[in-house]
PDB file of C-alpha atoms in Angstrom:
ATOM      1  CA  MET A1143      61.837  47.019 143.050  1.00  0.00           C
ATOM      2  CA  ALA A1144      64.720  44.550 143.341  1.00  0.00           C
ATOM      3  CA  MET A1145      64.728  45.035 147.113  1.00  0.00           C
ATOM      4  CA  GLN A1146      60.970  44.293 147.255  1.00  0.00           C
ATOM      5  CA  GLN A1147      61.457  41.027 145.340  1.00  0.00           C
ATOM      6  CA  VAL A1148      64.265  40.013 147.716  1.00  0.00           C
ATOM      7  CA  LEU A1149      61.960  40.603 150.716  1.00  0.00           C
ATOM      8  CA  ILE A1150      58.896  38.937 149.204  1.00  0.00           C
ATOM      9  CA  LYS A1151      60.604  35.661 148.242  1.00  0.00           C
ATOM     10  CA  PRO A1152      61.747  34.758 151.805  1.00  0.00           C
ATOM     11  CA  LEU A1153      58.295  35.719 153.094  1.00  0.00           C
ATOM     12  CA  ILE A1154      56.585  33.341 150.645  1.00  0.00           C
ATOM     13  CA  LEU A1155      59.070  30.605 151.538  1.00  0.00           C
ATOM     14  CA  THR A1156      58.383  31.100 155.255  1.00  0.00           C
ATOM     15  CA  LEU A1157      54.625  30.869 154.722  1.00  0.00           C
ATOM     16  CA  CYS A1158      54.986  27.667 152.680  1.00  0.00           C
ATOM     17  CA  ILE A1159      57.192  26.059 155.322  1.00  0.00           C
ATOM     18  CA  SER A1160      54.753  27.001 158.115  1.00  0.00           C
ATOM     19  CA  LEU A1161      51.861  25.441 156.192  1.00  0.00           C
ATOM     20  CA  ILE A1162      53.834  22.248 155.583  1.00  0.00           C
ATOM     21  CA  LEU A1163      54.907  21.961 159.218  1.00  0.00           C
ATOM     22  CA  GLN A1164      51.499  22.793 160.676  1.00  0.00           C
ATOM     23  CA  PRO A1165      50.185  19.608 162.328  1.00  0.00           C
ATOM     24  CA  SER A1166      46.927  18.098 161.085  1.00  0.00           C
ATOM     25  CA  HIS A1167      44.008  18.022 163.501  1.00  0.00           C
ATOM     26  CA  SER A1168      44.556  14.321 164.230  1.00  0.00           C
ATOM     27  CA  GLN A1169      48.240  14.965 165.062  1.00  0.00           C
ATOM     28  CA  GLN A1170      47.141  17.366 167.802  1.00  0.00           C
ATOM     29  CA  LEU A1171      45.401  14.530 169.651  1.00  0.00           C
ATOM     30  CA  SER A1172      47.008  12.297 172.269  1.00  0.00           C
ATOM     31  CA  THR A1173      46.019   9.427 174.550  1.00  0.00           C
ATOM     32  CA  SER A1174      47.112  11.482 177.589  1.00  0.00           C
ATOM     33  CA  PHE A1175      45.136  14.622 176.697  1.00  0.00           C
ATOM     34  CA  TYR A1176      43.093  14.674 179.938  1.00  0.00           C
ATOM     35  CA  HIS A1177      45.741  13.410 182.364  1.00  0.00           C
ATOM     36  CA  LYS A1178      46.137  16.835 183.978  1.00  0.00           C
ATOM     37  CA  SER A1179      42.873  18.594 183.134  1.00  0.00           C
ATOM     38  CA  CYS A1180      40.582  15.676 184.119  1.00  0.00           C
ATOM     39  CA  PRO A1181      42.576  12.949 185.893  1.00  0.00           C
ATOM     40  CA  ARG A1182      39.522  10.751 186.557  1.00  0.00           C
ATOM     41  CA  PHE A1183      38.353  10.827 182.916  1.00  0.00           C
ATOM     42  CA  GLU A1184      39.176   7.201 182.100  1.00  0.00           C
ATOM     43  CA  GLN A1185      37.773   5.823 185.354  1.00  0.00           C
ATOM     44  CA  ILE A1186      34.526   7.773 185.027  1.00  0.00           C
ATOM     45  CA  ILE A1187      34.015   6.566 181.451  1.00  0.00           C
ATOM     46  CA  GLN A1188      34.830   2.986 182.465  1.00  0.00           C
ATOM     47  CA  ASP A1189      32.409   3.024 185.392  1.00  0.00           C
ATOM     48  CA  THR A1190      29.653   4.566 183.291  1.00  0.00           C
ATOM     49  CA  THR A1191      29.989   2.156 180.382  1.00  0.00           C
ATOM     50  CA  THR A1192      30.233  -0.890 182.643  1.00  0.00           C
ATOM     51  CA  ASN A1193      27.125   0.024 184.637  1.00  0.00           C
ATOM     52  CA  LYS A1194      25.141   0.903 181.529  1.00  0.00           C
ATOM     53  CA  GLN A1195      26.071  -2.315 179.695  1.00  0.00           C
ATOM     54  CA  ILE A1196      25.107  -4.434 182.702  1.00  0.00           C
ATOM     55  CA  ALA A1197      21.758  -2.650 182.983  1.00  0.00           C
ATOM     56  CA  SER A1198      21.099  -2.642 179.197  1.00  0.00           C
ATOM     57  CA  PRO A1199      22.982  -5.387 177.297  1.00  0.00           C
ATOM     58  CA  THR A1200      22.178  -3.781 173.928  1.00  0.00           C
ATOM     59  CA  THR A1201      24.279  -0.710 174.787  1.00  0.00           C
ATOM     60  CA  ALA A1202      27.510  -1.913 173.139  1.00  0.00           C
ATOM     61  CA  GLY A1203      25.927  -2.482 169.745  1.00  0.00           C
ATOM     62  CA  ALA A1204      23.990   0.779 170.058  1.00  0.00           C
ATOM     63  CA  ALA A1205      27.080   2.848 170.868  1.00  0.00           C
ATOM     64  CA  LEU A1206      29.133   1.240 168.106  1.00  0.00           C
ATOM     65  CA  ARG A1207      26.488   2.014 165.493  1.00  0.00           C
ATOM     66  CA  LEU A1208      26.092   5.561 166.832  1.00  0.00           C
ATOM     67  CA  PHE A1209      29.852   6.084 166.595  1.00  0.00           C
ATOM     68  CA  PHE A1210      29.934   4.943 162.948  1.00  0.00           C
ATOM     69  CA  HIS A1211      27.015   7.169 162.018  1.00  0.00           C
ATOM     70  CA  ASP A1212      28.692  10.116 163.749  1.00  0.00           C
ATOM     71  CA  CYS A1213      32.125   9.713 162.179  1.00  0.00           C
ATOM     72  CA  LEU A1214      30.973   9.153 158.601  1.00  0.00           C
ATOM     73  CA  VAL A1215      29.106  12.482 158.581  1.00  0.00           C
ATOM     74  CA  GLU A1216      31.165  15.625 159.308  1.00  0.00           C
ATOM     75  CA  GLY A1217      33.827  13.464 161.019  1.00  0.00           C
ATOM     76  CA  CYS A1218      34.007  12.213 164.625  1.00  0.00           C
ATOM     77  CA  ASP A1219      32.590  15.358 166.214  1.00  0.00           C
ATOM     78  CA  ALA A1220      29.421  14.288 168.062  1.00  0.00           C
ATOM     79  CA  SER A1221      27.247  16.028 165.457  1.00  0.00           C
ATOM     80  CA  VAL A1222      24.858  13.043 165.553  1.00  0.00           C
ATOM     81  CA  LEU A1223      24.015  13.829 169.195  1.00  0.00           C
ATOM     82  CA  ILE A1224      22.526  17.261 168.448  1.00  0.00           C
ATOM     83  CA  SER A1225      18.750  17.602 168.787  1.00  0.00           C
ATOM     84  CA  SER A1226      16.724  19.318 166.099  1.00  0.00           C
ATOM     85  CA  THR A1227      15.257  22.798 166.600  1.00  0.00           C
ATOM     86  CA  PRO A1228      12.481  24.666 164.757  1.00  0.00           C
ATOM     87  CA  PHE A1229      15.264  26.188 162.659  1.00  0.00           C
ATOM     88  CA  ASN A1230      17.379  23.103 161.955  1.00  0.00           C
ATOM     89  CA  LYS A1231      16.661  19.432 161.320  1.00  0.00           C
ATOM     90  CA  ALA A1232      19.692  17.719 162.858  1.00  0.00           C
ATOM     91  CA  GLU A1233      21.511  14.517 161.826  1.00  0.00           C
ATOM     92  CA  ARG A1234      19.794  12.313 164.376  1.00  0.00           C
ATOM     93  CA  ASP A1235      16.433  13.045 162.725  1.00  0.00           C
ATOM     94  CA  ALA A1236      17.513  12.004 159.233  1.00  0.00           C
ATOM     95  CA  ASP A1237      15.411   9.030 158.107  1.00  0.00           C
ATOM     96  CA  ILE A1238      18.460   6.752 158.130  1.00  0.00           C
ATOM     97  CA  ASN A1239      19.203   7.685 161.767  1.00  0.00           C
ATOM     98  CA  LEU A1240      15.709   7.315 163.216  1.00  0.00           C
ATOM     99  CA  SER A1241      16.449   3.693 164.094  1.00  0.00           C
ATOM    100  CA  LEU A1242      19.574   4.536 166.119  1.00  0.00           C
ATOM    101  CA  PRO A1243      19.006   2.895 169.546  1.00  0.00           C
ATOM    102  CA  GLY A1244      18.509   5.149 172.534  1.00  0.00           C
ATOM    103  CA  ASP A1245      21.043   3.281 174.681  1.00  0.00           C
ATOM    104  CA  GLY A1246      23.882   4.708 172.583  1.00  0.00           C
ATOM    105  CA  PHE A1247      22.791   8.279 173.264  1.00  0.00           C
ATOM    106  CA  ASP A1248      22.070   7.520 176.922  1.00  0.00           C
ATOM    107  CA  VAL A1249      25.523   6.175 177.764  1.00  0.00           C
ATOM    108  CA  VAL A1250      27.103   9.372 176.420  1.00  0.00           C
ATOM    109  CA  VAL A1251      24.692  11.586 178.380  1.00  0.00           C
ATOM    110  CA  ARG A1252      25.411   9.671 181.591  1.00  0.00           C
ATOM    111  CA  ALA A1253      29.172   9.948 181.121  1.00  0.00           C
ATOM    112  CA  LYS A1254      28.931  13.655 180.258  1.00  0.00           C
ATOM    113  CA  THR A1255      26.880  14.352 183.387  1.00  0.00           C
ATOM    114  CA  ALA A1256      29.452  12.621 185.604  1.00  0.00           C
ATOM    115  CA  LEU A1257      32.389  14.330 183.882  1.00  0.00           C
ATOM    116  CA  GLU A1258      30.810  17.788 184.155  1.00  0.00           C
ATOM    117  CA  LEU A1259      30.626  17.283 187.921  1.00  0.00           C
ATOM    118  CA  ALA A1260      34.274  16.180 188.100  1.00  0.00           C
ATOM    119  CA  CYS A1261      35.802  18.619 185.593  1.00  0.00           C
ATOM    120  CA  PRO A1262      33.310  21.114 184.147  1.00  0.00           C
ATOM    121  CA  GLY A1263      33.758  22.304 180.583  1.00  0.00           C
ATOM    122  CA  VAL A1264      36.791  20.118 179.862  1.00  0.00           C
ATOM    123  CA  VAL A1265      35.769  16.890 178.103  1.00  0.00           C
ATOM    124  CA  SER A1266      34.099  16.891 174.696  1.00  0.00           C
ATOM    125  CA  CYS A1267      31.104  14.744 173.805  1.00  0.00           C
ATOM    126  CA  ALA A1268      33.057  13.507 170.772  1.00  0.00           C
ATOM    127  CA  ASP A1269      35.790  12.085 173.007  1.00  0.00           C
ATOM    128  CA  ILE A1270      33.204  10.529 175.317  1.00  0.00           C
ATOM    129  CA  LEU A1271      31.516   8.698 172.426  1.00  0.00           C
ATOM    130  CA  ALA A1272      34.850   7.493 171.019  1.00  0.00           C
ATOM    131  CA  VAL A1273      36.130   6.088 174.328  1.00  0.00           C
ATOM    132  CA  ALA A1274      32.764   4.686 175.440  1.00  0.00           C
ATOM    133  CA  THR A1275      32.541   2.782 172.147  1.00  0.00           C
ATOM    134  CA  ARG A1276      36.045   1.329 172.561  1.00  0.00           C
ATOM    135  CA  ASN A1277      35.344   0.299 176.151  1.00  0.00           C
ATOM    136  CA  LEU A1278      32.084  -1.409 175.196  1.00  0.00           C
ATOM    137  CA  VAL A1279      33.679  -3.282 172.275  1.00  0.00           C
ATOM    138  CA  THR A1280      36.338  -4.568 174.666  1.00  0.00           C
ATOM    139  CA  MET A1281      33.715  -5.534 177.261  1.00  0.00           C
ATOM    140  CA  MET A1282      32.002  -7.682 174.632  1.00  0.00           C
ATOM    141  CA  GLY A1283      35.243  -9.584 174.010  1.00  0.00           C
ATOM    142  CA  GLY A1284      36.499  -7.468 171.128  1.00  0.00           C
ATOM    143  CA  PRO A1285      39.972  -5.991 170.617  1.00  0.00           C
ATOM    144  CA  PHE A1286      41.386  -3.112 172.638  1.00  0.00           C
ATOM    145  CA  TYR A1287      42.578  -0.251 170.451  1.00  0.00           C
ATOM    146  CA  ASN A1288      44.031   3.162 171.241  1.00  0.00           C
ATOM    147  CA  VAL A1289      41.773   6.214 171.197  1.00  0.00           C
ATOM    148  CA  LYS A1290      43.579   9.521 170.889  1.00  0.00           C
ATOM    149  CA  LEU A1291      41.857  12.383 172.692  1.00  0.00           C
ATOM    150  CA  GLY A1292      41.412  16.112 172.270  1.00  0.00           C
ATOM    151  CA  ARG A1293      38.539  16.218 169.778  1.00  0.00           C
ATOM    152  CA  ARG A1294      36.231  19.178 169.995  1.00  0.00           C
ATOM    153  CA  ASP A1295      32.521  19.001 169.338  1.00  0.00           C
ATOM    154  CA  GLY A1296      31.312  20.041 165.906  1.00  0.00           C
ATOM    155  CA  LEU A1297      29.354  23.194 165.149  1.00  0.00           C
ATOM    156  CA  VAL A1298      27.175  21.775 162.356  1.00  0.00           C
ATOM    157  CA  SER A1299      24.522  19.037 162.319  1.00  0.00           C
ATOM    158  CA  ARG A1300      22.222  18.675 159.316  1.00  0.00           C
ATOM    159  CA  ALA A1301      19.906  15.784 158.495  1.00  0.00           C
ATOM    160  CA  SER A1302      20.453  16.259 154.762  1.00  0.00           C
ATOM    161  CA  ARG A1303      24.161  15.507 155.138  1.00  0.00           C
ATOM    162  CA  ALA A1304      23.498  12.217 156.914  1.00  0.00           C
ATOM    163  CA  GLN A1305      20.908  11.141 154.386  1.00  0.00           C
ATOM    164  CA  ASN A1306      23.297  11.695 151.490  1.00  0.00           C
ATOM    165  CA  ILE A1307      26.480  10.213 152.989  1.00  0.00           C
ATOM    166  CA  LEU A1308      25.668   7.212 155.180  1.00  0.00           C
ATOM    167  CA  PRO A1309      25.761   3.768 153.514  1.00  0.00           C
ATOM    168  CA  LYS A1310      22.429   1.987 153.224  1.00  0.00           C
ATOM    169  CA  PRO A1311      21.959  -1.801 153.270  1.00  0.00           C
ATOM    170  CA  THR A1312      20.160  -1.605 149.919  1.00  0.00           C
ATOM    171  CA  MET A1313      23.143   0.007 148.175  1.00  0.00           C
ATOM    172  CA  SER A1314      25.119  -1.972 145.622  1.00  0.00           C
ATOM    173  CA  MET A1315      28.567  -3.155 146.675  1.00  0.00           C
ATOM    174  CA  ASN A1316      30.037  -0.804 144.042  1.00  0.00           C
ATOM    175  CA  ARG A1317      28.452   2.186 145.780  1.00  0.00           C
ATOM    176  CA  ILE A1318      29.485   1.055 149.253  1.00  0.00           C
ATOM    177  CA  ILE A1319      33.088   0.529 148.143  1.00  0.00           C
ATOM    178  CA  ARG A1320      33.127   3.942 146.443  1.00  0.00           C
ATOM    179  CA  LEU A1321      31.692   5.590 149.545  1.00  0.00           C
ATOM    180  CA  PHE A1322      34.408   4.189 151.810  1.00  0.00           C
ATOM    181  CA  LYS A1323      37.092   4.920 149.228  1.00  0.00           C
ATOM    182  CA  SER A1324      35.974   8.565 149.153  1.00  0.00           C
ATOM    183  CA  ILE A1325      36.924   8.922 152.832  1.00  0.00           C
ATOM    184  CA  GLY A1326      40.192   7.025 152.496  1.00  0.00           C
ATOM    185  CA  PHE A1327      39.260   3.438 153.388  1.00  0.00           C
ATOM    186  CA  SER A1328      40.239   0.368 151.381  1.00  0.00           C
ATOM    187  CA  VAL A1329      38.009  -2.594 150.574  1.00  0.00           C
ATOM    188  CA  GLN A1330      39.720  -4.627 153.286  1.00  0.00           C
ATOM    189  CA  GLU A1331      39.189  -1.880 155.878  1.00  0.00           C
ATOM    190  CA  MET A1332      35.530  -1.614 154.879  1.00  0.00           C
ATOM    191  CA  VAL A1333      35.023  -5.376 155.312  1.00  0.00           C
ATOM    192  CA  ALA A1334      36.774  -5.275 158.698  1.00  0.00           C
ATOM    193  CA  LEU A1335      34.629  -2.370 159.914  1.00  0.00           C
ATOM    194  CA  THR A1336      31.471  -4.164 158.768  1.00  0.00           C
ATOM    195  CA  GLY A1337      32.423  -6.870 161.251  1.00  0.00           C
ATOM    196  CA  ALA A1338      30.898  -4.532 163.841  1.00  0.00           C
ATOM    197  CA  HIS A1339      27.666  -6.335 162.903  1.00  0.00           C
ATOM    198  CA  THR A1340      28.858  -9.188 165.094  1.00  0.00           C
ATOM    199  CA  ILE A1341      26.931  -7.374 167.874  1.00  0.00           C
ATOM    200  CA  GLY A1342      23.791  -5.250 167.828  1.00  0.00           C
ATOM    201  CA  PHE A1343      20.478  -5.660 166.072  1.00  0.00           C
ATOM    202  CA  THR A1344      18.492  -4.564 163.025  1.00  0.00           C
ATOM    203  CA  HIS A1345      14.920  -3.293 163.040  1.00  0.00           C
ATOM    204  CA  CYS A1346      12.523  -5.515 161.123  1.00  0.00           C
ATOM    205  CA  SER A1347      11.340  -2.549 159.068  1.00  0.00           C
ATOM    206  CA  GLU A1348      14.834  -2.353 157.524  1.00  0.00           C
ATOM    207  CA  ILE A1349      14.615  -5.878 156.096  1.00  0.00           C
ATOM    208  CA  SER A1350      10.881  -6.180 155.435  1.00  0.00           C
ATOM    209  CA  SER A1351      11.290  -5.890 151.651  1.00  0.00           C
ATOM    210  CA  ASP A1352      13.776  -8.792 151.713  1.00  0.00           C
ATOM    211  CA  ILE A1353      11.680 -11.209 153.755  1.00  0.00           C
ATOM    212  CA  TYR A1354       8.119 -10.436 152.636  1.00  0.00           C
ATOM    213  CA  ASN A1355       6.819 -10.551 149.054  1.00  0.00           C
ATOM    214  CA  TYR A1356      10.323 -10.285 147.615  1.00  0.00           C
ATOM    215  CA  ASN A1357       9.158 -10.902 144.043  1.00  0.00           C
ATOM    216  CA  ASN A1358       6.633 -12.936 142.039  1.00  0.00           C
ATOM    217  CA  SER A1359       8.662 -16.134 142.294  1.00  0.00           C
ATOM    218  CA  SER A1360       9.964 -15.934 145.873  1.00  0.00           C
ATOM    219  CA  ARG A1361       8.539 -14.817 149.207  1.00  0.00           C
ATOM    220  CA  PHE A1362      12.011 -13.798 150.395  1.00  0.00           C
ATOM    221  CA  ASP A1363      15.416 -12.909 148.991  1.00  0.00           C
ATOM    222  CA  PRO A1364      16.924 -16.218 147.768  1.00  0.00           C
ATOM    223  CA  SER A1365      20.354 -15.192 149.074  1.00  0.00           C
ATOM    224  CA  TYR A1366      19.012 -15.980 152.569  1.00  0.00           C
ATOM    225  CA  ASN A1367      19.290 -19.451 154.035  1.00  0.00           C
ATOM    226  CA  PRO A1368      15.641 -20.616 153.636  1.00  0.00           C
ATOM    227  CA  ARG A1369      15.208 -21.726 157.255  1.00  0.00           C
ATOM    228  CA  TYR A1370      16.749 -18.485 158.450  1.00  0.00           C
ATOM    229  CA  ALA A1371      14.436 -16.458 156.202  1.00  0.00           C
ATOM    230  CA  MET A1372      11.414 -18.238 157.631  1.00  0.00           C
ATOM    231  CA  GLY A1373      12.670 -17.547 161.136  1.00  0.00           C
ATOM    232  CA  LEU A1374      13.025 -13.837 160.313  1.00  0.00           C
ATOM    233  CA  ARG A1375       9.532 -13.766 158.811  1.00  0.00           C
ATOM    234  CA  ASN A1376       8.109 -15.229 162.021  1.00  0.00           C
ATOM    235  CA  ALA A1377      10.148 -12.958 164.306  1.00  0.00           C
ATOM    236  CA  CYS A1378       9.153  -9.833 162.370  1.00  0.00           C
ATOM    237  CA  ALA A1379       5.505 -10.729 161.756  1.00  0.00           C
ATOM    238  CA  ASP A1380       4.141  -7.785 163.782  1.00  0.00           C
ATOM    239  CA  TYR A1381       6.667  -5.173 162.627  1.00  0.00           C
ATOM    240  CA  ARG A1382       3.943  -2.874 161.213  1.00  0.00           C
ATOM    241  CA  LYS A1383       2.196  -2.714 164.601  1.00  0.00           C
ATOM    242  CA  ASN A1384       5.472  -2.613 166.536  1.00  0.00           C
ATOM    243  CA  PRO A1385       8.103  -0.462 164.747  1.00  0.00           C
ATOM    244  CA  SER A1386      10.715  -1.235 167.419  1.00  0.00           C
ATOM    245  CA  LEU A1387      10.654  -4.971 166.646  1.00  0.00           C
ATOM    246  CA  SER A1388      14.178  -6.125 165.818  1.00  0.00           C
ATOM    247  CA  VAL A1389      16.430  -9.139 165.247  1.00  0.00           C
ATOM    248  CA  PHE A1390      20.062  -9.796 166.178  1.00  0.00           C
ATOM    249  CA  ASN A1391      22.691  -9.130 163.510  1.00  0.00           C
ATOM    250  CA  ASP A1392      24.561 -12.289 164.512  1.00  0.00           C
ATOM    251  CA  ILE A1393      22.186 -15.162 165.158  1.00  0.00           C
ATOM    252  CA  MET A1394      24.886 -17.458 166.589  1.00  0.00           C
ATOM    253  CA  THR A1395      26.699 -15.354 169.209  1.00  0.00           C
ATOM    254  CA  PRO A1396      24.752 -12.075 169.412  1.00  0.00           C
ATOM    255  CA  ARG A1397      26.321 -10.949 172.689  1.00  0.00           C
ATOM    256  CA  ASP A1398      29.949 -11.677 171.783  1.00  0.00           C
ATOM    257  CA  PHE A1399      32.266  -9.564 169.678  1.00  0.00           C
ATOM    258  CA  ASP A1400      33.869 -12.336 167.633  1.00  0.00           C
ATOM    259  CA  ASN A1401      34.268 -13.547 164.037  1.00  0.00           C
ATOM    260  CA  SER A1402      30.990 -15.479 163.982  1.00  0.00           C
ATOM    261  CA  TYR A1403      29.486 -12.796 161.741  1.00  0.00           C
ATOM    262  CA  TYR A1404      31.854 -13.776 158.918  1.00  0.00           C
ATOM    263  CA  LYS A1405      31.250 -17.492 159.461  1.00  0.00           C
ATOM    264  CA  ASN A1406      27.519 -16.860 159.054  1.00  0.00           C
ATOM    265  CA  LEU A1407      27.707 -15.118 155.691  1.00  0.00           C
ATOM    266  CA  PRO A1408      28.562 -18.093 153.420  1.00  0.00           C
ATOM    267  CA  LYS A1409      25.646 -19.943 155.049  1.00  0.00           C
ATOM    268  CA  GLY A1410      23.140 -17.244 154.044  1.00  0.00           C
ATOM    269  CA  LEU A1411      22.812 -16.000 157.626  1.00  0.00           C
ATOM    270  CA  GLY A1412      23.448 -12.297 157.047  1.00  0.00           C
ATOM    271  CA  VAL A1413      20.538 -10.117 158.149  1.00  0.00           C
ATOM    272  CA  LEU A1414      21.112  -7.167 155.816  1.00  0.00           C
ATOM    273  CA  ARG A1415      21.341  -7.319 152.043  1.00  0.00           C
ATOM    274  CA  SER A1416      24.733  -5.568 152.224  1.00  0.00           C
ATOM    275  CA  ASP A1417      25.956  -8.271 154.640  1.00  0.00           C
ATOM    276  CA  ARG A1418      25.055 -11.062 152.237  1.00  0.00           C
ATOM    277  CA  ALA A1419      26.566  -9.131 149.321  1.00  0.00           C
ATOM    278  CA  LEU A1420      30.002  -9.254 150.986  1.00  0.00           C
ATOM    279  CA  VAL A1421      30.316 -12.972 150.312  1.00  0.00           C
ATOM    280  CA  MET A1422      29.030 -12.702 146.744  1.00  0.00           C
ATOM    281  CA  ASP A1423      31.421 -10.013 145.502  1.00  0.00           C
ATOM    282  CA  ARG A1424      34.873 -11.136 144.342  1.00  0.00           C
ATOM    283  CA  ARG A1425      36.502  -8.023 145.867  1.00  0.00           C
ATOM    284  CA  THR A1426      35.158  -8.580 149.372  1.00  0.00           C
ATOM    285  CA  ARG A1427      34.779 -12.370 149.609  1.00  0.00           C
ATOM    286  CA  PRO A1428      38.518 -13.091 150.239  1.00  0.00           C
ATOM    287  CA  PHE A1429      38.450 -10.907 153.344  1.00  0.00           C
ATOM    288  CA  VAL A1430      35.222 -12.495 154.583  1.00  0.00           C
ATOM    289  CA  GLU A1431      36.892 -15.902 154.224  1.00  0.00           C
ATOM    290  CA  LEU A1432      40.068 -14.686 155.955  1.00  0.00           C
ATOM    291  CA  TYR A1433      38.241 -13.282 158.972  1.00  0.00           C
ATOM    292  CA  ALA A1434      35.926 -16.303 159.168  1.00  0.00           C
ATOM    293  CA  ARG A1435      38.874 -18.655 159.673  1.00  0.00           C
ATOM    294  CA  ASP A1436      41.165 -16.296 161.639  1.00  0.00           C
ATOM    295  CA  GLN A1437      39.641 -14.252 164.459  1.00  0.00           C
ATOM    296  CA  LYS A1438      43.020 -12.762 165.358  1.00  0.00           C
ATOM    297  CA  ALA A1439      43.357 -11.368 161.836  1.00  0.00           C
ATOM    298  CA  PHE A1440      39.878  -9.847 162.134  1.00  0.00           C
ATOM    299  CA  PHE A1441      40.606  -8.273 165.518  1.00  0.00           C
ATOM    300  CA  GLU A1442      43.875  -6.765 164.279  1.00  0.00           C
ATOM    301  CA  ALA A1443      42.240  -5.414 161.115  1.00  0.00           C
ATOM    302  CA  PHE A1444      39.197  -4.081 162.971  1.00  0.00           C
ATOM    303  CA  GLY A1445      41.371  -2.390 165.603  1.00  0.00           C
ATOM    304  CA  ARG A1446      43.479  -0.627 162.964  1.00  0.00           C
ATOM    305  CA  ALA A1447      40.466   0.391 160.885  1.00  0.00           C
ATOM    306  CA  ILE A1448      38.352   1.770 163.724  1.00  0.00           C
ATOM    307  CA  GLU A1449      41.347   3.602 165.193  1.00  0.00           C
ATOM    308  CA  LYS A1450      41.786   5.208 161.764  1.00  0.00           C
ATOM    309  CA  LEU A1451      38.065   5.992 161.593  1.00  0.00           C
ATOM    310  CA  SER A1452      38.177   7.610 165.041  1.00  0.00           C
ATOM    311  CA  LEU A1453      40.585  10.227 163.637  1.00  0.00           C
ATOM    312  CA  TYR A1454      38.496  11.002 160.568  1.00  0.00           C
ATOM    313  CA  GLY A1455      37.403  14.638 160.294  1.00  0.00           C
ATOM    314  CA  VAL A1456      38.173  15.482 163.928  1.00  0.00           C
ATOM    315  CA  LYS A1457      37.831  19.101 165.028  1.00  0.00           C
ATOM    316  CA  THR A1458      40.378  20.842 167.246  1.00  0.00           C
ATOM    317  CA  GLY A1459      40.943  24.387 168.480  1.00  0.00           C
ATOM    318  CA  ARG A1460      38.579  26.982 167.036  1.00  0.00           C
ATOM    319  CA  ASN A1461      37.038  24.469 164.648  1.00  0.00           C
ATOM    320  CA  GLY A1462      34.855  23.171 167.460  1.00  0.00           C
ATOM    321  CA  GLU A1463      33.745  23.635 171.049  1.00  0.00           C
ATOM    322  CA  ILE A1464      33.314  21.769 174.333  1.00  0.00           C
ATOM    323  CA  ARG A1465      29.551  21.478 174.625  1.00  0.00           C
ATOM    324  CA  ARG A1466      27.911  21.956 177.981  1.00  0.00           C
ATOM    325  CA  ARG A1467      25.182  19.540 176.860  1.00  0.00           C
ATOM    326  CA  CYS A1468      25.818  16.918 174.227  1.00  0.00           C
ATOM    327  CA  ASP A1469      22.464  17.464 172.527  1.00  0.00           C
ATOM    328  CA  SER A1470      22.806  21.205 171.878  1.00  0.00           C
ATOM    329  CA  PHE A1471      25.348  23.740 170.710  1.00  0.00           C
ATOM    330  CA  ASN A1472      26.617  26.224 173.314  1.00  0.00           C
TER     331      ASN A1472
END
């Protein structure tokens, strides 16, 4: 019995040490992951994103939004790219994701097609989306940030998960802060990431309740700049007949990734209710003011925050796969 105890104790100690020393999934990633297995990876992604952005200038905003919606649900694993089947309603068909622009999906599909010709079965869709997003942000004048590689594509995609997890513009600031806190992001990081609204657009249907018949005493949400609200009402007048009708998130410099978004907020020029709430909440307002006056501070904060987000919930090894097609499991 004494001999058994002597043998068991070292075994338990060894198991504990191995668990402690086992690298996390994000630690298994590296910026040089494809240097040997797919040497042209970076060039192919760069060529694809450049050509797509030139052909469709809304691609950068579309890819950035797609990346956020992917990472916040199940982690950065390309689960948002999966198409639904008769047996499974996938993330992309959740109500909150129906307005995701097609250009974001298309740039990933184009890059995947080119990469499968160059190095079949090597590059994950999750890595393609992460790098394409970074490249497009940089093309729009935003900060360059490192993207570690080696993610595998997720094996689960459920609409119900997206509907329950993704932040909605109608949520209170308390709920939005709690949501980001639950995945390890501070208030400052949340405000920096929201700066992604400096590019891209919002569908009129998402703001219709704020600009039409707001309440008995006001036709629109009084937190809007009145002239801006009237402009939105005019721009969105036919949104019921044309569901794709949309407005820019940043009315001043919609095609530049800059700090104009934050400068707009104190003037009542935020499109979404959650945008305008940032400048009205004492916890978030100081960071809005900081980034409005200091673009360098915004770029540094955004770069750190999105690099951190890109490592959230990544899958490696047997926890994922390298999809042959980005819209379906193998």
